């Protein structure tokens, strides 16, 4: 029988009623003839509660114990989902990560999936079981300890299962009904996309559109897993939600697929750094070792052998960045006059695979912002994305203006 | 290094503060030079919440999924306890049942422990780990599914570990400070016992004194594990609590060690049953197959080939007993005029190994009750126990009168 993977996030399994509703969706697919692999998250709020206990107990916790504690929420929903399906006369059973086994690296709390041997579950499908319910987010290390995959890891679990079982599709049920051209909360013309290319989704995900975990999209792209994002709170047809797929499967698309933004960005400027070879390496090695995720980097024109170096990083990493740079200053490895941190900025990006073949997108973007009187502080581009850092107060305006200018409210 | 097992029940690990307090107790034993195996229950209330969800989801649940769900509470406390100990610089790690592995039968939700191979944990002790924290109540079946040991199963886990590791003692930390001559809530002269024999504890446990799970006492008796019951809410010395031990270790003891009671008892009477060979076998086979735990049995004198058969069972099994007996009546296997159920009764028992060598205990008990005007409905005895069924309204009075008469407020 063909296999389908269905993943239900925390809000979709928040209580027994919602688990029942999710189980009914599963029943519909079973009735169509699919063998279904269901991936469940913990009931919403449960993982946060467990993480809170761990942090309160031990701020610098042993990640192996962290994983043992926080993985328990998914075990509860997996069992309850299996029981709910059984009540509906759908043959089902639950698997915890170690039972599958879903084998991961030993990088606790951010482990990567190494292998999912399909034999155990396939043997049960062969015996007539129709649904395998898998506790998401968790696996087992080569040392036999429980691992977790990092926040949002259940999306990655789902895609990995879809790849391992050659599933026809991986449906991600969540509290939104698909991927939008931009956030409907700040732009009322935002339109749901029927399809989006992996590369575009990847850029949107990494830019802060929280529908899917970035790693799950990477994995889906690598293994060509068709990924569908849809709402668990609406009646669904086969065409519901947004399909994330290979660009070849998308006949027509706008040049720009979506506008993304992130408030959670700080602009850091090192003023008057010596402009000599190797200085960038010193700075960004120190930041990387200090656990700072640097996003954009700009180096200004040099004057009299000194330059200003600007970069952006998540707001909550500003303290870490300051500490890392002060350490190398104190150690005499780097000299700078001042370190300026501006957390009053936001990043706005346009994303679209059409940019590859059509020029002028950047020019148009800059003109739109300029017409609105918005000053651009930093620019970065990739093949299918242009991002700018602007004053935070203009963020909504910028998103709306760009959405209008690129006519994202109209389908291609 | 000598090994000690310490078990903490749900109220002793009810929140992070209490886990910290329990961890300090563990630290004291580590400082004395013990390698410690800590068995933890779920935070109080957690298991009930999980059981509630399972029952609401599926009244006739698949016990394998029940076990997967309800075992998760212990995983949380095991991880948190290990983290707390690490914070106190005590080298510790957690083990879930399947990791040990604690191998059980496949009788889900009431599995029995088959084997605890000590190699994995001993290897860690050899490396310098000082505390192994074990999630109680759970194990793994030969099929690789999670099992649970039934309510109170963490006591049994603790004793089984003490036996497997040849522990010097198994300390059960709970919310009472030991085993009493009777329930202090209904008799203010109740006295804490310093020592009690396994056999006596076994009778008291099975009679409803809820300090220890019966199976854990059986196991301790079989493997001669010294068991100590003590409070996790008081400062402790080495002599605190009550030691449950071999009777040889008790120099002097009262003839009667304690008075136990149970409100949870119903008296069932089959009126006018044919008095012929095999009829008792038919009745009690049917009850046993119907899942009824029959306790006391009395058969009245036969008149004209008919007799009345009285037995007692837990109150919540009355419906089951009625169903089982009606089925064999309908099937023509048994004929009776009426089935009378009286749930307004209570069982009161006196227990003591001294009864073996001293006669007259039964006579004294019956006289005490008679002097108080209490009518005895059913009597059963064992070598070290006499139980009577009486009207429930006299229960407290009976307990107090017997406690006085046998002078249980005075040590031997």
PDB file of N, CA, C and O in Angstrom, chain B residues 147-206:
ATOM      1  N   UNK B 147       6.590  -1.677  29.693  1.00  0.00           N
ATOM      2  CA  UNK B 147       5.610  -2.274  30.613  1.00  0.00           C
ATOM      3  C   UNK B 147       5.579  -1.451  31.898  1.00  0.00           C
ATOM      4  O   UNK B 147       6.519  -0.725  32.187  1.00  0.00           O
ATOM      5  N   UNK B 148       4.476  -1.572  32.646  1.00  0.00           N
ATOM      6  CA  UNK B 148       4.466  -1.014  34.001  1.00  0.00           C
ATOM      7  C   UNK B 148       4.076  -2.120  34.975  1.00  0.00           C
ATOM      8  O   UNK B 148       3.490  -3.135  34.579  1.00  0.00           O
ATOM      9  N   UNK B 149       4.411  -1.883  36.249  1.00  0.00           N
ATOM     10  CA  UNK B 149       4.331  -2.942  37.249  1.00  0.00           C
ATOM     11  C   UNK B 149       3.083  -2.872  38.098  1.00  0.00           C
ATOM     12  O   UNK B 149       2.971  -3.576  39.089  1.00  0.00           O
ATOM     13  N   UNK B 150       2.137  -1.996  37.756  1.00  0.00           N
ATOM     14  CA  UNK B 150       0.958  -1.839  38.597  1.00  0.00           C
ATOM     15  C   UNK B 150       1.194  -0.763  39.630  1.00  0.00           C
ATOM     16  O   UNK B 150       2.332  -0.400  39.929  1.00  0.00           O
ATOM     17  N   UNK B 151       0.093  -0.253  40.203  1.00  0.00           N
ATOM     18  CA  UNK B 151       0.185   0.832  41.171  1.00  0.00           C
ATOM     19  C   UNK B 151       1.134   0.491  42.318  1.00  0.00           C
ATOM     20  O   UNK B 151       1.119  -0.620  42.817  1.00  0.00           O
ATOM     21  N   UNK B 152       1.940   1.469  42.695  1.00  0.00           N
ATOM     22  CA  UNK B 152       2.910   1.250  43.760  1.00  0.00           C
ATOM     23  C   UNK B 152       4.119   0.471  43.288  1.00  0.00           C
ATOM     24  O   UNK B 152       4.961   0.054  44.076  1.00  0.00           O
ATOM     25  N   UNK B 153       4.213   0.275  41.968  1.00  0.00           N
ATOM     26  CA  UNK B 153       5.270  -0.567  41.403  1.00  0.00           C
ATOM     27  C   UNK B 153       6.675  -0.055  41.663  1.00  0.00           C
ATOM     28  O   UNK B 153       7.639  -0.813  41.540  1.00  0.00           O
ATOM     29  N   UNK B 154       6.792   1.227  42.030  1.00  0.00           N
ATOM     30  CA  UNK B 154       8.131   1.752  42.303  1.00  0.00           C
ATOM     31  C   UNK B 154       8.748   1.123  43.545  1.00  0.00           C
ATOM     32  O   UNK B 154       9.965   0.959  43.624  1.00  0.00           O
ATOM     33  N   UNK B 155       7.921   0.755  44.529  1.00  0.00           N
ATOM     34  CA  UNK B 155       8.435   0.027  45.696  1.00  0.00           C
ATOM     35  C   UNK B 155       9.056  -1.294  45.248  1.00  0.00           C
ATOM     36  O   UNK B 155      10.134  -1.677  45.692  1.00  0.00           O
ATOM     37  N   UNK B 156       8.332  -1.980  44.357  1.00  0.00           N
ATOM     38  CA  UNK B 156       8.818  -3.262  43.862  1.00  0.00           C
ATOM     39  C   UNK B 156      10.101  -3.071  43.058  1.00  0.00           C
ATOM     40  O   UNK B 156      11.051  -3.854  43.180  1.00  0.00           O
ATOM     41  N   UNK B 157      10.143  -2.015  42.231  1.00  0.00           N
ATOM     42  CA  UNK B 157      11.369  -1.707  41.499  1.00  0.00           C
ATOM     43  C   UNK B 157      12.534  -1.574  42.476  1.00  0.00           C
ATOM     44  O   UNK B 157      13.615  -2.137  42.262  1.00  0.00           O
ATOM     45  N   UNK B 158      12.303  -0.834  43.560  1.00  0.00           N
ATOM     46  CA  UNK B 158      13.376  -0.569  44.524  1.00  0.00           C
ATOM     47  C   UNK B 158      13.891  -1.868  45.134  1.00  0.00           C
ATOM     48  O   UNK B 158      15.096  -2.110  45.197  1.00  0.00           O
ATOM     49  N   UNK B 159      12.983  -2.722  45.578  1.00  0.00           N
ATOM     50  CA  UNK B 159      13.407  -3.968  46.214  1.00  0.00           C
ATOM     51  C   UNK B 159      14.124  -4.870  45.208  1.00  0.00           C
ATOM     52  O   UNK B 159      15.143  -5.497  45.525  1.00  0.00           O
ATOM     53  N   UNK B 160      13.629  -4.908  43.978  1.00  0.00           N
ATOM     54  CA  UNK B 160      14.258  -5.745  42.959  1.00  0.00           C
ATOM     55  C   UNK B 160      15.686  -5.265  42.683  1.00  0.00           C
ATOM     56  O   UNK B 160      16.603  -6.083  42.523  1.00  0.00           O
ATOM     57  N   UNK B 161      15.890  -3.947  42.641  1.00  0.00           N
ATOM     58  CA  UNK B 161      17.247  -3.428  42.449  1.00  0.00           C
ATOM     59  C   UNK B 161      18.129  -3.782  43.643  1.00  0.00           C
ATOM     60  O   UNK B 161      19.290  -4.163  43.481  1.00  0.00           O
ATOM     61  N   UNK B 162      17.566  -3.660  44.856  1.00  0.00           N
ATOM     62  CA  UNK B 162      18.351  -3.988  46.049  1.00  0.00           C
ATOM     63  C   UNK B 162      18.791  -5.448  45.995  1.00  0.00           C
ATOM     64  O   UNK B 162      19.939  -5.777  46.317  1.00  0.00           O
ATOM     65  N   UNK B 163      17.898  -6.334  45.535  1.00  0.00           N
ATOM     66  CA  UNK B 163      18.244  -7.751  45.422  1.00  0.00           C
ATOM     67  C   UNK B 163      19.298  -7.956  44.336  1.00  0.00           C
ATOM     68  O   UNK B 163      20.300  -8.638  44.546  1.00  0.00           O
ATOM     69  N   UNK B 164      19.094  -7.335  43.160  1.00  0.00           N
ATOM     70  CA  UNK B 164      20.001  -7.551  42.026  1.00  0.00           C
ATOM     71  C   UNK B 164      21.408  -7.027  42.314  1.00  0.00           C
ATOM     72  O   UNK B 164      22.385  -7.565  41.810  1.00  0.00           O
ATOM     73  N   UNK B 165      21.504  -5.965  43.109  1.00  0.00           N
ATOM     74  CA  UNK B 165      22.813  -5.349  43.372  1.00  0.00           C
ATOM     75  C   UNK B 165      23.351  -5.705  44.766  1.00  0.00           C
ATOM     76  O   UNK B 165      24.365  -5.178  45.185  1.00  0.00           O
ATOM     77  N   UNK B 166      22.676  -6.615  45.463  1.00  0.00           N
ATOM     78  CA  UNK B 166      23.134  -6.980  46.797  1.00  0.00           C
ATOM     79  C   UNK B 166      23.269  -5.781  47.713  1.00  0.00           C
ATOM     80  O   UNK B 166      24.266  -5.643  48.441  1.00  0.00           O
ATOM     81  N   UNK B 167      22.270  -4.891  47.668  1.00  0.00           N
ATOM     82  CA  UNK B 167      22.362  -3.652  48.440  1.00  0.00           C
ATOM     83  C   UNK B 167      22.302  -3.933  49.935  1.00  0.00           C
ATOM     84  O   UNK B 167      21.678  -4.899  50.380  1.00  0.00           O
ATOM     85  N   UNK B 168      22.971  -3.092  50.688  1.00  0.00           N
ATOM     86  CA  UNK B 168      22.995  -3.251  52.131  1.00  0.00           C
ATOM     87  C   UNK B 168      21.598  -3.049  52.723  1.00  0.00           C
ATOM     88  O   UNK B 168      21.224  -3.689  53.705  1.00  0.00           O
ATOM     89  N   UNK B 169      20.817  -2.144  52.078  1.00  0.00           N
ATOM     90  CA  UNK B 169      19.479  -1.848  52.589  1.00  0.00           C
ATOM     91  C   UNK B 169      18.697  -1.144  51.495  1.00  0.00           C
ATOM     92  O   UNK B 169      19.271  -0.556  50.583  1.00  0.00           O
ATOM     93  N   UNK B 170      17.398  -1.211  51.611  1.00  0.00           N
ATOM     94  CA  UNK B 170      16.533  -0.508  50.658  1.00  0.00           C
ATOM     95  C   UNK B 170      15.672   0.459  51.463  1.00  0.00           C
ATOM     96  O   UNK B 170      14.796   0.042  52.215  1.00  0.00           O
ATOM     97  N   UNK B 171      15.947   1.739  51.337  1.00  0.00           N
ATOM     98  CA  UNK B 171      15.217   2.758  52.104  1.00  0.00           C
ATOM     99  C   UNK B 171      14.063   3.317  51.276  1.00  0.00           C
ATOM    100  O   UNK B 171      14.282   3.853  50.195  1.00  0.00           O
ATOM    101  N   UNK B 172      12.855   3.202  51.804  1.00  0.00           N
ATOM    102  CA  UNK B 172      11.665   3.686  51.115  1.00  0.00           C
ATOM    103  C   UNK B 172      11.254   5.014  51.755  1.00  0.00           C
ATOM    104  O   UNK B 172      10.724   5.016  52.870  1.00  0.00           O
ATOM    105  N   UNK B 173      11.528   6.121  51.074  1.00  0.00           N
ATOM    106  CA  UNK B 173      11.148   7.434  51.601  1.00  0.00           C
ATOM    107  C   UNK B 173       9.719   7.742  51.174  1.00  0.00           C
ATOM    108  O   UNK B 173       9.376   7.635  50.002  1.00  0.00           O
ATOM    109  N   UNK B 174       8.899   8.114  52.164  1.00  0.00           N
ATOM    110  CA  UNK B 174       7.491   8.309  51.864  1.00  0.00           C
ATOM    111  C   UNK B 174       6.964   9.471  52.694  1.00  0.00           C
ATOM    112  O   UNK B 174       7.749  10.239  53.238  1.00  0.00           O
ATOM    113  N   UNK B 175       5.635   9.643  52.739  1.00  0.00           N
ATOM    114  CA  UNK B 175       5.107  10.790  53.484  1.00  0.00           C
ATOM    115  C   UNK B 175       4.708  10.423  54.913  1.00  0.00           C
ATOM    116  O   UNK B 175       4.151  11.242  55.628  1.00  0.00           O
ATOM    117  N   UNK B 176       4.979   9.186  55.321  1.00  0.00           N
ATOM    118  CA  UNK B 176       4.794   8.832  56.735  1.00  0.00           C
ATOM    119  C   UNK B 176       6.156   8.437  57.288  1.00  0.00           C
ATOM    120  O   UNK B 176       7.062   8.102  56.540  1.00  0.00           O
ATOM    121  N   UNK B 177       6.305   8.479  58.609  1.00  0.00           N
ATOM    122  CA  UNK B 177       7.642   8.266  59.153  1.00  0.00           C
ATOM    123  C   UNK B 177       7.900   6.837  59.589  1.00  0.00           C
ATOM    124  O   UNK B 177       8.872   6.565  60.279  1.00  0.00           O
ATOM    125  N   UNK B 178       7.030   5.917  59.160  1.00  0.00           N
ATOM    126  CA  UNK B 178       7.275   4.523  59.475  1.00  0.00           C
ATOM    127  C   UNK B 178       5.987   3.726  59.496  1.00  0.00           C
ATOM    128  O   UNK B 178       4.930   4.204  59.066  1.00  0.00           O
ATOM    129  N   UNK B 179       6.089   2.499  59.985  1.00  0.00           N
ATOM    130  CA  UNK B 179       4.927   1.617  60.082  1.00  0.00           C
ATOM    131  C   UNK B 179       4.390   1.715  61.508  1.00  0.00           C
ATOM    132  O   UNK B 179       5.150   1.619  62.466  1.00  0.00           O
ATOM    133  N   UNK B 180       3.100   1.903  61.645  1.00  0.00           N
ATOM    134  CA  UNK B 180       2.478   2.094  62.949  1.00  0.00           C
ATOM    135  C   UNK B 180       1.694   0.852  63.373  1.00  0.00           C
ATOM    136  O   UNK B 180       1.292   0.035  62.541  1.00  0.00           O
ATOM    137  N   UNK B 181       1.460   0.776  64.683  1.00  0.00           N
ATOM    138  CA  UNK B 181       0.683  -0.341  65.219  1.00  0.00           C
ATOM    139  C   UNK B 181      -0.739  -0.331  64.663  1.00  0.00           C
ATOM    140  O   UNK B 181      -1.377  -1.369  64.564  1.00  0.00           O
ATOM    141  N   UNK B 182      -1.224   0.858  64.323  1.00  0.00           N
ATOM    142  CA  UNK B 182      -2.462   0.975  63.558  1.00  0.00           C
ATOM    143  C   UNK B 182      -2.496   2.375  62.966  1.00  0.00           C
ATOM    144  O   UNK B 182      -1.545   3.142  63.133  1.00  0.00           O
ATOM    145  N   UNK B 183      -3.566   2.699  62.275  1.00  0.00           N
ATOM    146  CA  UNK B 183      -3.653   3.991  61.605  1.00  0.00           C
ATOM    147  C   UNK B 183      -3.800   5.114  62.633  1.00  0.00           C
ATOM    148  O   UNK B 183      -4.815   5.167  63.336  1.00  0.00           O
ATOM    149  N   UNK B 184      -2.815   6.019  62.757  1.00  0.00           N
ATOM    150  CA  UNK B 184      -2.898   7.096  63.767  1.00  0.00           C
ATOM    151  C   UNK B 184      -4.112   7.996  63.552  1.00  0.00           C
ATOM    152  O   UNK B 184      -4.543   8.671  64.480  1.00  0.00           O
ATOM    153  N   UNK B 185      -4.665   8.002  62.336  1.00  0.00           N
ATOM    154  CA  UNK B 185      -5.817   8.875  62.083  1.00  0.00           C
ATOM    155  C   UNK B 185      -7.072   8.392  62.804  1.00  0.00           C
ATOM    156  O   UNK B 185      -7.990   9.151  63.071  1.00  0.00           O
ATOM    157  N   UNK B 186      -7.153   7.087  63.109  1.00  0.00           N
ATOM    158  CA  UNK B 186      -8.357   6.636  63.808  1.00  0.00           C
ATOM    159  C   UNK B 186      -8.042   6.149  65.219  1.00  0.00           C
ATOM    160  O   UNK B 186      -8.939   5.799  65.970  1.00  0.00           O
ATOM    161  N   UNK B 187      -6.759   6.124  65.602  1.00  0.00           N
ATOM    162  CA  UNK B 187      -6.415   5.704  66.965  1.00  0.00           C
ATOM    163  C   UNK B 187      -5.221   6.523  67.415  1.00  0.00           C
ATOM    164  O   UNK B 187      -4.107   6.320  66.945  1.00  0.00           O
ATOM    165  N   UNK B 188      -5.461   7.450  68.354  1.00  0.00           N
ATOM    166  CA  UNK B 188      -4.378   8.385  68.687  1.00  0.00           C
ATOM    167  C   UNK B 188      -3.312   7.750  69.561  1.00  0.00           C
ATOM    168  O   UNK B 188      -2.286   8.363  69.830  1.00  0.00           O
ATOM    169  N   UNK B 189      -3.532   6.515  70.005  1.00  0.00           N
ATOM    170  CA  UNK B 189      -2.479   5.829  70.756  1.00  0.00           C
ATOM    171  C   UNK B 189      -1.556   5.034  69.836  1.00  0.00           C
ATOM    172  O   UNK B 189      -0.648   4.329  70.311  1.00  0.00           O
ATOM    173  N   UNK B 190      -1.790   5.081  68.535  1.00  0.00           N
ATOM    174  CA  UNK B 190      -0.959   4.320  67.592  1.00  0.00           C
ATOM    175  C   UNK B 190       0.518   4.653  67.815  1.00  0.00           C
ATOM    176  O   UNK B 190       0.870   5.802  68.046  1.00  0.00           O
ATOM    177  N   UNK B 191       1.363   3.643  67.739  1.00  0.00           N
ATOM    178  CA  UNK B 191       2.790   3.817  68.036  1.00  0.00           C
ATOM    179  C   UNK B 191       3.619   3.364  66.828  1.00  0.00           C
ATOM    180  O   UNK B 191       3.318   2.357  66.202  1.00  0.00           O
ATOM    181  N   UNK B 192       4.659   4.125  66.523  1.00  0.00           N
ATOM    182  CA  UNK B 192       5.539   3.732  65.413  1.00  0.00           C
ATOM    183  C   UNK B 192       6.390   2.543  65.861  1.00  0.00           C
ATOM    184  O   UNK B 192       6.927   2.514  66.963  1.00  0.00           O
ATOM    185  N   UNK B 193       6.489   1.546  64.989  1.00  0.00           N
ATOM    186  CA  UNK B 193       7.298   0.368  65.285  1.00  0.00           C
ATOM    187  C   UNK B 193       8.727   0.605  64.806  1.00  0.00           C
ATOM    188  O   UNK B 193       8.938   1.139  63.713  1.00  0.00           O
ATOM    189  N   UNK B 194       9.712   0.204  65.601  1.00  0.00           N
ATOM    190  CA  UNK B 194      11.101   0.305  65.147  1.00  0.00           C
ATOM    191  C   UNK B 194      11.408  -0.797  64.140  1.00  0.00           C
ATOM    192  O   UNK B 194      12.147  -0.593  63.191  1.00  0.00           O
ATOM    193  N   UNK B 195      10.851  -1.974  64.419  1.00  0.00           N
ATOM    194  CA  UNK B 195      11.079  -3.105  63.530  1.00  0.00           C
ATOM    195  C   UNK B 195       9.786  -3.870  63.345  1.00  0.00           C
ATOM    196  O   UNK B 195       8.935  -3.904  64.238  1.00  0.00           O
ATOM    197  N   UNK B 196       9.670  -4.503  62.210  1.00  0.00           N
ATOM    198  CA  UNK B 196       8.522  -5.378  61.976  1.00  0.00           C
ATOM    199  C   UNK B 196       9.001  -6.508  61.072  1.00  0.00           C
ATOM    200  O   UNK B 196       9.876  -6.304  60.217  1.00  0.00           O
ATOM    201  N   UNK B 197       8.458  -7.714  61.285  1.00  0.00           N
ATOM    202  CA  UNK B 197       8.889  -8.857  60.482  1.00  0.00           C
ATOM    203  C   UNK B 197       8.230  -8.817  59.105  1.00  0.00           C
ATOM    204  O   UNK B 197       7.127  -8.303  58.950  1.00  0.00           O
ATOM    205  N   UNK B 198       8.931  -9.347  58.116  1.00  0.00           N
ATOM    206  CA  UNK B 198       8.394  -9.394  56.750  1.00  0.00           C
ATOM    207  C   UNK B 198       6.967  -9.936  56.722  1.00  0.00           C
ATOM    208  O   UNK B 198       6.079  -9.381  56.078  1.00  0.00           O
ATOM    209  N   UNK B 199       6.767 -11.075  57.440  1.00  0.00           N
ATOM    210  CA  UNK B 199       5.458 -11.722  57.393  1.00  0.00           C
ATOM    211  C   UNK B 199       4.363 -10.806  57.912  1.00  0.00           C
ATOM    212  O   UNK B 199       3.262 -10.756  57.371  1.00  0.00           O
ATOM    213  N   UNK B 200       4.682 -10.094  59.001  1.00  0.00           N
ATOM    214  CA  UNK B 200       3.703  -9.174  59.579  1.00  0.00           C
ATOM    215  C   UNK B 200       3.413  -8.024  58.606  1.00  0.00           C
ATOM    216  O   UNK B 200       2.269  -7.644  58.366  1.00  0.00           O
ATOM    217  N   UNK B 201       4.477  -7.488  58.030  1.00  0.00           N
ATOM    218  CA  UNK B 201       4.323  -6.377  57.088  1.00  0.00           C
ATOM    219  C   UNK B 201       3.471  -6.812  55.901  1.00  0.00           C
ATOM    220  O   UNK B 201       2.636  -6.067  55.392  1.00  0.00           O
ATOM    221  N   UNK B 202       3.708  -8.045  55.481  1.00  0.00           N
ATOM    222  CA  UNK B 202       2.977  -8.587  54.342  1.00  0.00           C
ATOM    223  C   UNK B 202       1.485  -8.642  54.645  1.00  0.00           C
ATOM    224  O   UNK B 202       0.655  -8.256  53.826  1.00  0.00           O
ATOM    225  N   UNK B 203       1.146  -9.129  55.841  1.00  0.00           N
ATOM    226  CA  UNK B 203      -0.268  -9.179  56.223  1.00  0.00           C
ATOM    227  C   UNK B 203      -0.841  -7.772  56.323  1.00  0.00           C
ATOM    228  O   UNK B 203      -1.931  -7.503  55.827  1.00  0.00           O
ATOM    229  N   UNK B 204      -0.084  -6.863  56.955  1.00  0.00           N
ATOM    230  CA  UNK B 204      -0.589  -5.496  57.109  1.00  0.00           C
ATOM    231  C   UNK B 204      -0.765  -4.841  55.737  1.00  0.00           C
ATOM    232  O   UNK B 204      -1.759  -4.176  55.474  1.00  0.00           O
ATOM    233  N   UNK B 205       0.211  -5.051  54.843  1.00  0.00           N
ATOM    234  CA  UNK B 205       0.133  -4.435  53.516  1.00  0.00           C
ATOM    235  C   UNK B 205      -1.076  -4.957  52.763  1.00  0.00           C
ATOM    236  O   UNK B 205      -1.839  -4.192  52.172  1.00  0.00           O
ATOM    237  N   UNK B 206      -1.277  -6.280  52.830  1.00  0.00           N
ATOM    238  CA  UNK B 206      -2.396  -6.837  52.076  1.00  0.00           C
ATOM    239  C   UNK B 206      -3.721  -6.493  52.739  1.00  0.00           C
ATOM    240  O   UNK B 206      -4.777  -6.564  52.131  1.00  0.00           O
TER     241      UNK B 206
END
